[in-house]
Every structure is written in structure tokens, then in C-alpha cells.
Amino acid sequence: MIFAKKTLSISLLAFAAWGACAQAADLKIGALFPMSGPNATYGDIFGTGANLAAEHINADKILKEKLTIQYEDSQALPQQGVIGMNKLVNVTKVPYVLSAFTGVSKAISTTAARTKTVAINGGGVGPDLADLGPYFWNIIPLANFEVKAIIPYLIKERKLKRFVLVYVDDPLGASIRKEMTDTLPKAGGELVEALSVPASSQQFSGIAARVRAAKPDAIYIASYGSQEAQIVKQFRDNGLKQQLVSYSAFSIPEINKLPEAAGALYTTQNVDWNSTDPVTKRFVDDYKKKYNKMPTAYVANYYNAVRLFGLLAQQLEKQGKPVTGENLLAQRIETKTFDLVGGKATFASNGTVISAMQVNEVDGKGGKVVSVVSQ
């Protein structure tokens, strides 16, 4: 697995270098993904979706030019994200940037707005990402949708009412705490304890003791990357047997293969991987052929983010308009619906995609769907 991760990271960097050397006629977009550090696994996953979409767009000749993606390493950190965004906007001069992680996305949003560059997020889920202005779009349902989808299911179907939240001390964790505080009482549940952990922390035996003392029915984990895997493992090692719950950050191989995570529940947007819809079927078939495994929601998000750019740019080119951030925004508002992986997609007026949600269970095989929730 380590070899595979390194290989994919190298391939992303190679793709970036190749893009930098591409001919001037190429049409470039940017991507701010973590390609190093503890969250590099997300960059690997995101890149497989984005690259596959670019391959399909180029194979279909949707655009007059060849589409390339210029990758910059955000390390999932706001400061590094801003450095990468400035390079993409001021040096490479891309009109469209793929973003990820709530903190990074918020940090780059002012540059996106000032330069009229579209930034599209497929990984961060902080609800305030919906309020970052017209040039910041979300191709992933945000945490408020994720929490609202799973809480009624847990209370009504699983009969779980007392919750402890363990959340990372950053904008993502704070947003999920607010949503849990608002949603649980209305659904008939109770947040009996909310425990924050520093983003760099990897030791949780003390937190486990406080969770045990609170005697919850379920433990909601709002973290990501290697930290969330450590939380799960150390909670089980410390004898906590309660139902574990989380959001879309659980849809990564490190969690899925973790024995201690078996049976944990988490939300993603609803995608029928067996759909005969041509866009979805091609995406699933080609991804399985290329990587010998099923895609995940994150892969679909960044495939859709790049495909959305291709569809918008195609319309602009047909009209003889330059592919600028300003024109991409106007075309998205005018087009209304798009054929993406998962079916037809629409955007709310704030630029956030509207989607049904599903509750998944960690089963060691990529996750199985246990409930679909319309929003």
C-alpha cells in the first residue's frame, strides 16, 4: 500500500510537470491537493478522479484544446494552500481551481473572489463553505447535509439517542459541532459531551476515558486522515464498544481496511455505482479497469468537478467566448443542470450541489449502503 501511495503521488507530480511543459495551446486548470504530509492519501484519491475526467474529456475532444491539470501541493494546510493558489492564479493564470479541505478552501476563497477565478471544492464539508461568494462552488454536499441525513437514521432506525462528539480543533470540527448541537435536540437526541482534539494529536487514551465516563450510545468522530484512524483504533483498544459514526472522510482505504472500524457508519452523497446512466457507467467501468477497485464518493466528486469544467468550457467555446472564471460562472448559472456521475446535478444559488445522501457501513470491501436519504 505504501508503494502504491508513493507511486500515485509520483504520478501526480509527473502529471503536474508534464502539464507545465505542455504546449501553450493547452487549456489548463489548477488543483490544490495534499500531495505530502499526513493527508497525502486524500490527494492520491482526489487525483485519480480528476485525471480520469481529463482523460475522458480529451479522448472525446469535448474542447478545442487539450485539457491539462496543474497540481500544487497544499499539504492540507491553509498557508500552503494560499501559496499554491497564488502560483496558479498569478503565474499559470488558470480560470478554474480544484480545492479540498475546509481550512484550505476558506483561505483561498478571497483570492478566488478578487481574481474572478472559480474555485470548486470536492472534499471539504464545513457548512460555511457555502457562503464564500459566487466564485466558490461545492461539488460535494456540506457537513450540515451529512449530519442532518444520518442523525434521524441513527435515532429512529438504530435507537441511538445519547451522542458524544470527538472533533478536530479546526473549522471543519467546529462546523460539525455546531450542526450536531442544532440538529440533535430537534431529532430527539442529546449531545452529552463534545471533546476537541488538536489537529496534530495522535494519542487518544485520555479522550477515550472521558468518552467512557459520558456513557453515550454513539460516538461521532469529526476528524480526517491518519488521525481519525488512530482515534478509531485507540477507542477500540481502550474498550469502547459503542457505535462509531462519521462523515464522508471515512470513505478512504485506511479506514475501510481497519478491523477496528468494521460496522462504523458514515455518510456520503448518494451514487448508484450499478447505474446504467452512460456517464456513471463509463466512469465506474474505466476506474475499475485502471485501478482494479471500485471508486469512492471522493473520486466521483473530483471527476465531476473536472467534467463540469469541460461541459461549461465547451459551451463557451461554441459561443466564441473566452474561458474565464467570470464566463464560467455565468454559464453555470444559465445551464442549470449537468449530466455528471450519479445523474443530473443542480446547484443551489450559493453554488453548492444539491444531492440525495446515503448512509454507508464500513465492511472492509469499500463500504455498503444501508440507507438512502433525500434532502
mmCIF file of C-alpha atoms in Angstrom:
data_model
loop_
_atom_site.group_PDB
_atom_site.id
_atom_site.type_symbol
_atom_site.label_atom_id
_atom_site.label_comp_id
_atom_site.label_asym_id
_atom_site.label_seq_id
_atom_site.Cartn_x
_atom_site.Cartn_y
_atom_site.Cartn_z
ATOM 1 C CA MET A 1 0.000 0.000 0.000
ATOM 2 C CA ILE A 2 2.851 2.350 0.854
ATOM 3 C CA PHE A 3 4.357 1.580 -2.525
ATOM 4 C CA ALA A 4 1.016 2.271 -4.203
ATOM 5 C CA LYS A 5 0.624 5.634 -2.456
ATOM 6 C CA LYS A 6 4.114 6.713 -3.387
ATOM 7 C CA THR A 7 3.564 5.607 -6.948
ATOM 8 C CA LEU A 8 0.370 7.633 -7.266
ATOM 9 C CA SER A 9 1.910 10.702 -5.633
ATOM 10 C CA ILE A 10 4.787 10.475 -8.070
ATOM 11 C CA SER A 11 2.294 10.130 -10.901
ATOM 12 C CA LEU A 12 0.502 13.287 -9.752
ATOM 13 C CA LEU A 13 3.769 15.196 -9.664
ATOM 14 C CA ALA A 14 4.705 13.790 -13.053
ATOM 15 C CA PHE A 15 1.311 14.843 -14.370
ATOM 16 C CA ALA A 16 1.936 18.334 -12.979
ATOM 17 C CA ALA A 17 5.387 18.518 -14.555
ATOM 18 C CA TRP A 18 4.006 17.286 -17.817
ATOM 19 C CA GLY A 19 1.315 19.951 -17.618
ATOM 20 C CA ALA A 20 3.913 22.632 -17.004
ATOM 21 C CA CYS A 21 5.712 21.599 -20.171
ATOM 22 C CA ALA A 22 2.554 21.324 -22.243
ATOM 23 C CA GLN A 23 2.101 23.418 -25.326
ATOM 24 C CA ALA A 24 0.740 26.923 -24.950
ATOM 25 C CA ALA A 25 -2.435 25.892 -26.748
ATOM 26 C CA ASP A 26 -3.366 23.542 -23.900
ATOM 27 C CA LEU A 27 -6.230 24.632 -21.672
ATOM 28 C CA LYS A 28 -5.130 24.423 -18.044
ATOM 29 C CA ILE A 29 -6.971 24.183 -14.782
ATOM 30 C CA GLY A 30 -5.390 24.014 -11.332
ATOM 31 C CA ALA A 31 -5.646 21.650 -8.368
ATOM 32 C CA LEU A 32 -4.679 22.312 -4.747
ATOM 33 C CA PHE A 33 -4.375 18.844 -3.219
ATOM 34 C CA PRO A 34 -2.279 17.479 -0.334
ATOM 35 C CA MET A 35 0.482 15.522 -2.051
ATOM 36 C CA SER A 36 2.728 15.271 1.004
ATOM 37 C CA GLY A 37 2.214 15.068 4.761
ATOM 38 C CA PRO A 38 -0.278 13.030 6.818
ATOM 39 C CA ASN A 39 -3.204 13.741 4.469
ATOM 40 C CA ALA A 40 -1.461 12.853 1.207
ATOM 41 C CA THR A 41 -3.742 9.824 0.856
ATOM 42 C CA TYR A 42 -6.605 12.218 0.069
ATOM 43 C CA GLY A 43 -4.573 13.887 -2.683
ATOM 44 C CA ASP A 44 -3.946 10.480 -4.244
ATOM 45 C CA ILE A 45 -7.660 9.665 -4.178
ATOM 46 C CA PHE A 46 -8.759 13.073 -5.480
ATOM 47 C CA GLY A 47 -6.191 12.967 -8.299
ATOM 48 C CA THR A 48 -7.430 9.641 -9.676
ATOM 49 C CA GLY A 49 -10.870 11.144 -10.254
ATOM 50 C CA ALA A 50 -9.609 14.429 -11.711
ATOM 51 C CA ASN A 51 -7.135 12.723 -14.057
ATOM 52 C CA LEU A 52 -9.721 10.226 -15.327
ATOM 53 C CA ALA A 53 -12.107 13.061 -16.174
ATOM 54 C CA ALA A 54 -9.369 14.921 -18.071
ATOM 55 C CA GLU A 55 -8.572 11.734 -19.982
ATOM 56 C CA HIS A 56 -12.231 11.322 -20.960
ATOM 57 C CA ILE A 57 -12.599 14.971 -21.980
ATOM 58 C CA ASN A 58 -9.513 14.765 -24.168
ATOM 59 C CA ALA A 59 -10.495 11.388 -25.653
ATOM 60 C CA ASP A 60 -13.933 12.761 -26.563
ATOM 61 C CA LYS A 61 -12.428 16.026 -27.898
ATOM 62 C CA ILE A 62 -15.002 17.988 -25.925
ATOM 63 C CA LEU A 63 -12.711 21.016 -26.044
ATOM 64 C CA LYS A 64 -10.761 22.537 -28.910
ATOM 65 C CA GLU A 65 -7.566 22.318 -26.839
ATOM 66 C CA LYS A 66 -6.051 19.564 -24.759
ATOM 67 C CA LEU A 67 -7.069 19.869 -21.109
ATOM 68 C CA THR A 68 -4.251 19.636 -18.561
ATOM 69 C CA ILE A 69 -4.225 19.910 -14.773
ATOM 70 C CA GLN A 70 -1.523 21.870 -12.939
ATOM 71 C CA TYR A 71 -1.161 20.369 -9.446
ATOM 72 C CA GLU A 72 0.135 22.289 -6.427
ATOM 73 C CA ASP A 73 0.770 20.662 -3.035
ATOM 74 C CA SER A 74 -1.416 22.262 -0.335
ATOM 75 C CA GLN A 75 -0.351 19.741 2.340
ATOM 76 C CA ALA A 76 -3.960 20.285 3.547
ATOM 77 C CA LEU A 77 -2.679 23.464 5.261
ATOM 78 C CA PRO A 78 -4.189 26.938 4.680
ATOM 79 C CA GLN A 79 -0.834 28.721 4.349
ATOM 80 C CA GLN A 80 0.500 26.253 1.781
ATOM 81 C CA GLY A 81 -2.835 26.411 0.008
ATOM 82 C CA VAL A 82 -2.595 30.185 -0.379
ATOM 83 C CA ILE A 83 0.940 29.869 -1.777
ATOM 84 C CA GLY A 84 -0.245 27.314 -4.326
ATOM 85 C CA MET A 85 -3.325 29.363 -5.222
ATOM 86 C CA ASN A 86 -1.245 32.480 -5.871
ATOM 87 C CA LYS A 87 1.029 30.486 -8.178
ATOM 88 C CA LEU A 88 -1.899 29.017 -10.088
ATOM 89 C CA VAL A 89 -3.667 32.355 -10.475
ATOM 90 C CA ASN A 90 -0.750 34.752 -10.986
ATOM 91 C CA VAL A 91 1.803 32.562 -12.791
ATOM 92 C CA THR A 92 -0.115 29.775 -14.533
ATOM 93 C CA LYS A 93 -3.215 32.017 -14.842
ATOM 94 C CA VAL A 94 -5.809 29.252 -14.660
ATOM 95 C CA PRO A 95 -9.534 30.150 -14.653
ATOM 96 C CA TYR A 96 -10.610 27.169 -12.505
ATOM 97 C CA VAL A 97 -9.027 25.542 -9.421
ATOM 98 C CA LEU A 98 -9.927 22.277 -7.660
ATOM 99 C CA SER A 99 -9.839 22.812 -3.902
ATOM 100 C CA ALA A 100 -10.018 20.465 -0.904
ATOM 101 C CA PHE A 101 -10.181 20.675 2.894
ATOM 102 C CA THR A 102 -12.259 23.270 4.711
ATOM 103 C CA GLY A 103 -9.347 25.333 6.067
ATOM 104 C CA VAL A 104 -7.553 25.492 2.707
ATOM 105 C CA SER A 105 -10.754 26.316 0.853
ATOM 106 C CA LYS A 106 -11.610 29.197 3.166
ATOM 107 C CA ALA A 107 -8.048 30.544 2.940
ATOM 108 C CA ILE A 108 -8.008 30.669 -0.874
ATOM 109 C CA SER A 109 -11.558 31.951 -1.326
ATOM 110 C CA THR A 110 -10.579 35.638 -1.089
ATOM 111 C CA THR A 111 -8.038 35.211 -3.893
ATOM 112 C CA ALA A 112 -10.662 33.399 -5.970
ATOM 113 C CA ALA A 113 -13.149 36.227 -5.477
ATOM 114 C CA ARG A 114 -10.599 39.027 -6.093
ATOM 115 C CA THR A 115 -9.272 37.492 -9.311
ATOM 116 C CA LYS A 116 -12.638 36.088 -10.505
ATOM 117 C CA THR A 117 -11.193 32.577 -10.562
ATOM 118 C CA VAL A 118 -13.611 29.700 -9.950
ATOM 119 C CA ALA A 119 -12.571 27.509 -7.012
ATOM 120 C CA ILE A 120 -14.506 24.242 -6.699
ATOM 121 C CA ASN A 121 -14.371 22.078 -3.610
ATOM 122 C CA GLY A 122 -14.989 18.337 -3.648
ATOM 123 C CA GLY A 123 -13.547 17.343 -0.275
ATOM 124 C CA GLY A 124 -14.123 19.957 2.453
ATOM 125 C CA VAL A 125 -17.538 19.897 4.132
ATOM 126 C CA GLY A 126 -17.638 22.877 6.506
ATOM 127 C CA PRO A 127 -21.127 24.437 6.079
ATOM 128 C CA ASP A 128 -19.673 27.948 5.844
ATOM 129 C CA LEU A 129 -18.063 26.913 2.538
ATOM 130 C CA ALA A 130 -21.483 27.671 1.080
ATOM 131 C CA ASP A 131 -21.012 31.360 1.907
ATOM 132 C CA LEU A 132 -17.674 32.151 0.267
ATOM 133 C CA GLY A 133 -19.071 34.101 -2.680
ATOM 134 C CA PRO A 134 -20.119 33.375 -6.264
ATOM 135 C CA TYR A 135 -16.671 32.183 -7.380
ATOM 136 C CA PHE A 136 -16.503 29.410 -4.763
ATOM 137 C CA TRP A 137 -18.508 26.292 -5.655
ATOM 138 C CA ASN A 138 -19.038 22.994 -3.826
ATOM 139 C CA ILE A 139 -19.477 19.759 -5.803
ATOM 140 C CA ILE A 140 -19.907 17.871 -2.500
ATOM 141 C CA PRO A 141 -22.819 18.180 -0.043
ATOM 142 C CA LEU A 142 -21.586 20.017 3.063
ATOM 143 C CA ALA A 143 -21.496 18.820 6.677
ATOM 144 C CA ASN A 144 -24.898 20.225 7.534
ATOM 145 C CA PHE A 145 -26.394 17.880 4.916
ATOM 146 C CA GLU A 146 -24.280 14.967 6.196
ATOM 147 C CA VAL A 147 -25.281 15.456 9.858
ATOM 148 C CA LYS A 148 -28.942 16.054 9.041
ATOM 149 C CA ALA A 149 -29.005 12.885 6.920
ATOM 150 C CA ILE A 150 -27.593 10.471 9.489
ATOM 151 C CA ILE A 151 -28.964 11.717 12.832
ATOM 152 C CA PRO A 152 -32.639 10.807 12.141
ATOM 153 C CA TYR A 153 -31.500 7.396 10.836
ATOM 154 C CA LEU A 154 -29.469 6.700 13.976
ATOM 155 C CA ILE A 155 -32.265 7.763 16.315
ATOM 156 C CA LYS A 156 -35.205 6.140 14.508
ATOM 157 C CA GLU A 157 -33.627 3.040 12.958
ATOM 158 C CA ARG A 158 -30.750 2.282 15.345
ATOM 159 C CA LYS A 159 -32.420 3.599 18.522
ATOM 160 C CA LEU A 160 -29.314 5.628 19.490
ATOM 161 C CA LYS A 161 -30.030 8.852 21.379
ATOM 162 C CA ARG A 162 -27.031 9.832 23.517
ATOM 163 C CA PHE A 163 -24.085 11.089 21.473
ATOM 164 C CA VAL A 164 -20.507 12.095 22.190
ATOM 165 C CA LEU A 165 -18.750 14.182 19.529
ATOM 166 C CA VAL A 166 -14.960 13.949 19.181
ATOM 167 C CA TYR A 167 -13.885 16.704 16.806
ATOM 168 C CA VAL A 168 -10.666 18.148 15.430
ATOM 169 C CA ASP A 169 -9.999 21.693 16.605
ATOM 170 C CA ASP A 170 -10.265 23.436 13.240
ATOM 171 C CA PRO A 171 -13.021 24.998 11.077
ATOM 172 C CA LEU A 172 -14.311 21.565 9.974
ATOM 173 C CA GLY A 173 -14.629 20.273 13.547
ATOM 174 C CA ALA A 174 -16.244 23.482 14.775
ATOM 175 C CA SER A 175 -18.825 23.391 11.992
ATOM 176 C CA ILE A 176 -19.833 19.805 12.752
ATOM 177 C CA ARG A 177 -20.109 20.615 16.474
ATOM 178 C CA LYS A 178 -22.488 23.472 15.646
ATOM 179 C CA GLU A 179 -24.556 21.237 13.371
ATOM 180 C CA MET A 180 -24.739 18.457 15.979
ATOM 181 C CA THR A 181 -25.771 20.964 18.660
ATOM 182 C CA ASP A 182 -28.561 22.295 16.433
ATOM 183 C CA THR A 183 -29.768 19.006 14.908
ATOM 184 C CA LEU A 184 -29.778 16.505 17.784
ATOM 185 C CA PRO A 185 -32.427 18.114 20.059
ATOM 186 C CA LYS A 186 -34.830 18.588 17.136
ATOM 187 C CA ALA A 187 -34.465 14.897 16.206
ATOM 188 C CA GLY A 188 -34.971 13.623 19.754
ATOM 189 C CA GLY A 189 -31.312 13.033 20.598
ATOM 190 C CA GLU A 190 -28.837 14.563 23.039
ATOM 191 C CA LEU A 191 -25.215 15.689 22.744
ATOM 192 C CA VAL A 192 -23.907 14.615 26.147
ATOM 193 C CA GLU A 193 -20.259 15.574 25.540
ATOM 194 C CA ALA A 194 -18.184 17.338 22.868
ATOM 195 C CA LEU A 195 -14.434 16.769 23.054
ATOM 196 C CA SER A 196 -11.969 18.646 20.846
ATOM 197 C CA VAL A 197 -8.542 17.305 19.856
ATOM 198 C CA PRO A 198 -5.636 19.285 18.333
ATOM 199 C CA ALA A 199 -5.141 18.622 14.616
ATOM 200 C CA SER A 200 -1.654 17.194 15.245
ATOM 201 C CA SER A 201 -2.644 14.899 18.156
ATOM 202 C CA GLN A 202 -2.186 11.117 17.738
ATOM 203 C CA GLN A 203 -2.766 9.935 21.341
ATOM 204 C CA PHE A 204 -6.364 9.461 22.487
ATOM 205 C CA SER A 205 -6.400 7.228 25.581
ATOM 206 C CA GLY A 206 -7.312 10.257 27.736
ATOM 207 C CA ILE A 207 -10.150 11.176 25.379
ATOM 208 C CA ALA A 208 -11.320 7.553 25.455
ATOM 209 C CA ALA A 209 -11.597 7.737 29.252
ATOM 210 C CA ARG A 210 -13.783 10.848 29.025
ATOM 211 C CA VAL A 211 -15.978 9.210 26.382
ATOM 212 C CA ARG A 212 -16.407 6.153 28.614
ATOM 213 C CA ALA A 213 -17.446 8.364 31.523
ATOM 214 C CA ALA A 214 -20.126 10.049 29.397
ATOM 215 C CA LYS A 215 -21.769 6.652 28.606
ATOM 216 C CA PRO A 216 -23.031 7.530 25.123
ATOM 217 C CA ASP A 217 -24.959 5.295 22.719
ATOM 218 C CA ALA A 218 -22.863 6.507 19.784
ATOM 219 C CA ILE A 219 -19.570 8.321 19.165
ATOM 220 C CA TYR A 220 -19.432 10.779 16.240
ATOM 221 C CA ILE A 221 -15.860 11.311 15.009
ATOM 222 C CA ALA A 222 -15.224 14.551 13.091
ATOM 223 C CA SER A 223 -11.606 14.266 12.021
ATOM 224 C CA TYR A 224 -9.724 13.074 8.933
ATOM 225 C CA GLY A 225 -6.680 11.234 7.634
ATOM 226 C CA SER A 226 -4.324 9.318 9.913
ATOM 227 C CA GLN A 227 -5.801 10.984 12.999
ATOM 228 C CA GLU A 228 -9.285 9.536 12.516
ATOM 229 C CA ALA A 229 -7.800 6.067 12.013
ATOM 230 C CA GLN A 230 -5.863 6.432 15.276
ATOM 231 C CA ILE A 231 -8.983 7.604 17.113
ATOM 232 C CA VAL A 232 -10.917 4.551 15.937
ATOM 233 C CA LYS A 233 -8.126 2.109 16.786
ATOM 234 C CA GLN A 234 -7.341 3.570 20.212
ATOM 235 C CA PHE A 235 -11.011 3.833 21.202
ATOM 236 C CA ARG A 236 -11.491 0.120 20.464
ATOM 237 C CA ASP A 237 -8.184 -0.732 22.204
ATOM 238 C CA ASN A 238 -9.482 1.127 25.265
ATOM 239 C CA GLY A 239 -12.642 -0.948 25.356
ATOM 240 C CA LEU A 240 -15.166 1.464 23.810
ATOM 241 C CA LYS A 241 -17.746 -0.689 22.029
ATOM 242 C CA GLN A 242 -20.312 1.972 21.127
ATOM 243 C CA GLN A 243 -21.493 2.605 17.561
ATOM 244 C CA LEU A 244 -18.942 4.744 15.694
ATOM 245 C CA VAL A 245 -20.301 7.371 13.304
ATOM 246 C CA SER A 246 -18.647 9.823 10.956
ATOM 247 C CA TYR A 247 -18.974 11.723 7.675
ATOM 248 C CA SER A 248 -17.511 11.351 4.161
ATOM 249 C CA ALA A 249 -13.897 11.499 5.398
ATOM 250 C CA PHE A 250 -14.373 7.852 6.416
ATOM 251 C CA SER A 251 -14.537 6.817 2.741
ATOM 252 C CA ILE A 252 -10.806 6.143 2.428
ATOM 253 C CA PRO A 253 -8.933 2.810 2.200
ATOM 254 C CA GLU A 254 -7.136 3.364 5.536
ATOM 255 C CA ILE A 255 -10.466 3.315 7.378
ATOM 256 C CA ASN A 256 -12.134 0.684 5.264
ATOM 257 C CA LYS A 257 -9.389 -1.883 5.861
ATOM 258 C CA LEU A 258 -9.082 -1.131 9.595
ATOM 259 C CA PRO A 259 -10.584 -4.082 11.550
ATOM 260 C CA GLU A 260 -11.495 -1.804 14.466
ATOM 261 C CA ALA A 261 -13.637 0.320 12.104
ATOM 262 C CA ALA A 262 -15.860 -2.564 10.965
ATOM 263 C CA GLY A 263 -19.520 -1.657 11.420
ATOM 264 C CA ALA A 264 -18.891 2.110 11.645
ATOM 265 C CA LEU A 265 -21.463 4.249 9.837
ATOM 266 C CA TYR A 266 -20.738 7.303 7.679
ATOM 267 C CA THR A 267 -22.458 9.493 5.124
ATOM 268 C CA THR A 268 -21.668 10.391 1.519
ATOM 269 C CA GLN A 269 -23.753 11.732 -1.316
ATOM 270 C CA ASN A 270 -25.868 9.059 -2.987
ATOM 271 C CA VAL A 271 -24.315 7.379 -6.037
ATOM 272 C CA ASP A 272 -25.642 4.164 -7.580
ATOM 273 C CA TRP A 273 -22.433 2.505 -8.758
ATOM 274 C CA ASN A 274 -24.505 -0.019 -10.749
ATOM 275 C CA SER A 275 -26.382 2.654 -12.660
ATOM 276 C CA THR A 276 -26.742 2.240 -16.418
ATOM 277 C CA ASP A 277 -26.570 6.009 -16.864
ATOM 278 C CA PRO A 278 -23.848 6.378 -19.566
ATOM 279 C CA VAL A 279 -21.721 8.899 -17.650
ATOM 280 C CA THR A 280 -21.786 6.908 -14.413
ATOM 281 C CA LYS A 281 -21.257 3.540 -16.120
ATOM 282 C CA ARG A 282 -18.258 4.750 -18.120
ATOM 283 C CA PHE A 283 -16.713 6.311 -15.023
ATOM 284 C CA VAL A 284 -17.144 3.146 -12.921
ATOM 285 C CA ASP A 285 -16.026 0.756 -15.692
ATOM 286 C CA ASP A 286 -12.914 2.736 -16.597
ATOM 287 C CA TYR A 287 -11.959 3.353 -12.979
ATOM 288 C CA LYS A 288 -12.233 -0.358 -12.135
ATOM 289 C CA LYS A 289 -10.231 -1.234 -15.237
ATOM 290 C CA LYS A 290 -7.497 1.257 -14.347
ATOM 291 C CA TYR A 291 -7.227 0.724 -10.574
ATOM 292 C CA ASN A 292 -8.742 -2.750 -10.078
ATOM 293 C CA LYS A 293 -11.158 -1.495 -7.414
ATOM 294 C CA MET A 294 -14.408 0.392 -7.056
ATOM 295 C CA PRO A 295 -14.327 4.200 -6.943
ATOM 296 C CA THR A 296 -15.435 6.152 -3.879
ATOM 297 C CA ALA A 297 -17.515 9.294 -3.469
ATOM 298 C CA TYR A 298 -14.379 11.448 -3.339
ATOM 299 C CA VAL A 299 -13.198 10.055 -6.675
ATOM 300 C CA ALA A 300 -16.599 10.839 -8.183
ATOM 301 C CA ASN A 301 -16.537 14.370 -6.743
ATOM 302 C CA TYR A 302 -13.300 15.349 -8.452
ATOM 303 C CA TYR A 303 -14.226 13.536 -11.647
ATOM 304 C CA ASN A 304 -17.408 15.620 -11.631
ATOM 305 C CA ALA A 305 -15.521 18.833 -10.834
ATOM 306 C CA VAL A 306 -13.319 18.410 -13.921
ATOM 307 C CA ARG A 307 -16.192 17.162 -16.090
ATOM 308 C CA LEU A 308 -18.237 20.203 -15.049
ATOM 309 C CA PHE A 309 -15.414 22.455 -16.237
ATOM 310 C CA GLY A 310 -15.304 20.585 -19.557
ATOM 311 C CA LEU A 311 -19.044 20.992 -20.116
ATOM 312 C CA LEU A 312 -19.000 24.695 -19.259
ATOM 313 C CA ALA A 313 -15.898 25.452 -21.321
ATOM 314 C CA GLN A 314 -17.376 23.552 -24.261
ATOM 315 C CA GLN A 315 -20.432 25.822 -24.199
ATOM 316 C CA LEU A 316 -18.258 28.935 -24.003
ATOM 317 C CA GLU A 317 -16.112 27.812 -26.939
ATOM 318 C CA LYS A 318 -19.219 27.118 -29.043
ATOM 319 C CA GLN A 319 -20.319 30.697 -28.348
ATOM 320 C CA GLY A 320 -16.886 32.092 -29.160
ATOM 321 C CA LYS A 321 -16.368 33.330 -25.608
ATOM 322 C CA PRO A 322 -13.052 33.112 -23.732
ATOM 323 C CA VAL A 323 -12.845 30.519 -20.965
ATOM 324 C CA THR A 324 -12.550 32.855 -17.987
ATOM 325 C CA GLY A 325 -13.765 32.457 -14.437
ATOM 326 C CA GLU A 326 -16.350 35.169 -14.997
ATOM 327 C CA ASN A 327 -17.751 33.432 -18.092
ATOM 328 C CA LEU A 328 -17.688 30.000 -16.404
ATOM 329 C CA LEU A 329 -19.781 31.394 -13.551
ATOM 330 C CA ALA A 330 -22.298 32.969 -15.940
ATOM 331 C CA GLN A 331 -22.554 29.727 -17.936
ATOM 332 C CA ARG A 332 -23.123 27.613 -14.797
ATOM 333 C CA ILE A 333 -25.976 29.869 -13.742
ATOM 334 C CA GLU A 334 -27.501 29.730 -17.226
ATOM 335 C CA THR A 335 -27.175 25.953 -17.777
ATOM 336 C CA LYS A 336 -28.991 24.894 -14.550
ATOM 337 C CA THR A 337 -28.469 21.085 -14.758
ATOM 338 C CA PHE A 338 -25.498 18.901 -15.713
ATOM 339 C CA ASP A 339 -25.036 15.225 -16.611
ATOM 340 C CA LEU A 340 -22.497 14.070 -14.049
ATOM 341 C CA VAL A 341 -21.559 10.836 -12.298
ATOM 342 C CA GLY A 342 -24.589 9.956 -10.184
ATOM 343 C CA GLY A 343 -27.086 11.506 -12.637
ATOM 344 C CA LYS A 344 -28.312 15.010 -13.339
ATOM 345 C CA ALA A 345 -26.950 17.584 -10.890
ATOM 346 C CA THR A 346 -28.234 21.023 -9.986
ATOM 347 C CA PHE A 347 -26.677 23.791 -7.951
ATOM 348 C CA ALA A 348 -28.267 25.973 -5.301
ATOM 349 C CA SER A 349 -27.949 29.733 -5.789
ATOM 350 C CA ASN A 350 -24.930 29.725 -3.450
ATOM 351 C CA GLY A 351 -23.006 27.376 -5.782
ATOM 352 C CA THR A 352 -23.394 24.189 -3.719
ATOM 353 C CA VAL A 353 -24.580 20.995 -5.407
ATOM 354 C CA ILE A 354 -27.898 19.529 -4.271
ATOM 355 C CA SER A 355 -27.839 15.754 -3.798
ATOM 356 C CA ALA A 356 -29.505 12.877 -2.005
ATOM 357 C CA MET A 357 -27.350 11.321 0.732
ATOM 358 C CA GLN A 358 -26.619 7.745 1.719
ATOM 359 C CA VAL A 359 -25.558 6.093 4.962
ATOM 360 C CA ASN A 360 -22.723 3.606 4.482
ATOM 361 C CA GLU A 361 -21.333 0.883 6.752
ATOM 362 C CA VAL A 362 -17.624 0.009 6.861
ATOM 363 C CA ASP A 363 -17.419 -3.617 5.713
ATOM 364 C CA GLY A 364 -13.788 -3.995 4.636
ATOM 365 C CA LYS A 365 -14.837 -4.123 0.982
ATOM 366 C CA GLY A 366 -15.293 -0.423 0.204
ATOM 367 C CA GLY A 367 -18.450 0.158 2.277
ATOM 368 C CA LYS A 368 -22.046 -0.960 1.805
ATOM 369 C CA VAL A 369 -25.103 1.298 1.602
ATOM 370 C CA VAL A 370 -27.569 0.832 4.475
ATOM 371 C CA SER A 371 -29.899 3.785 3.847
ATOM 372 C CA VAL A 372 -30.604 6.463 1.207
ATOM 373 C CA VAL A 373 -31.871 9.837 2.392
ATOM 374 C CA SER A 374 -33.460 12.504 0.176
ATOM 375 C CA GLN A 375 -32.659 16.038 1.295
#
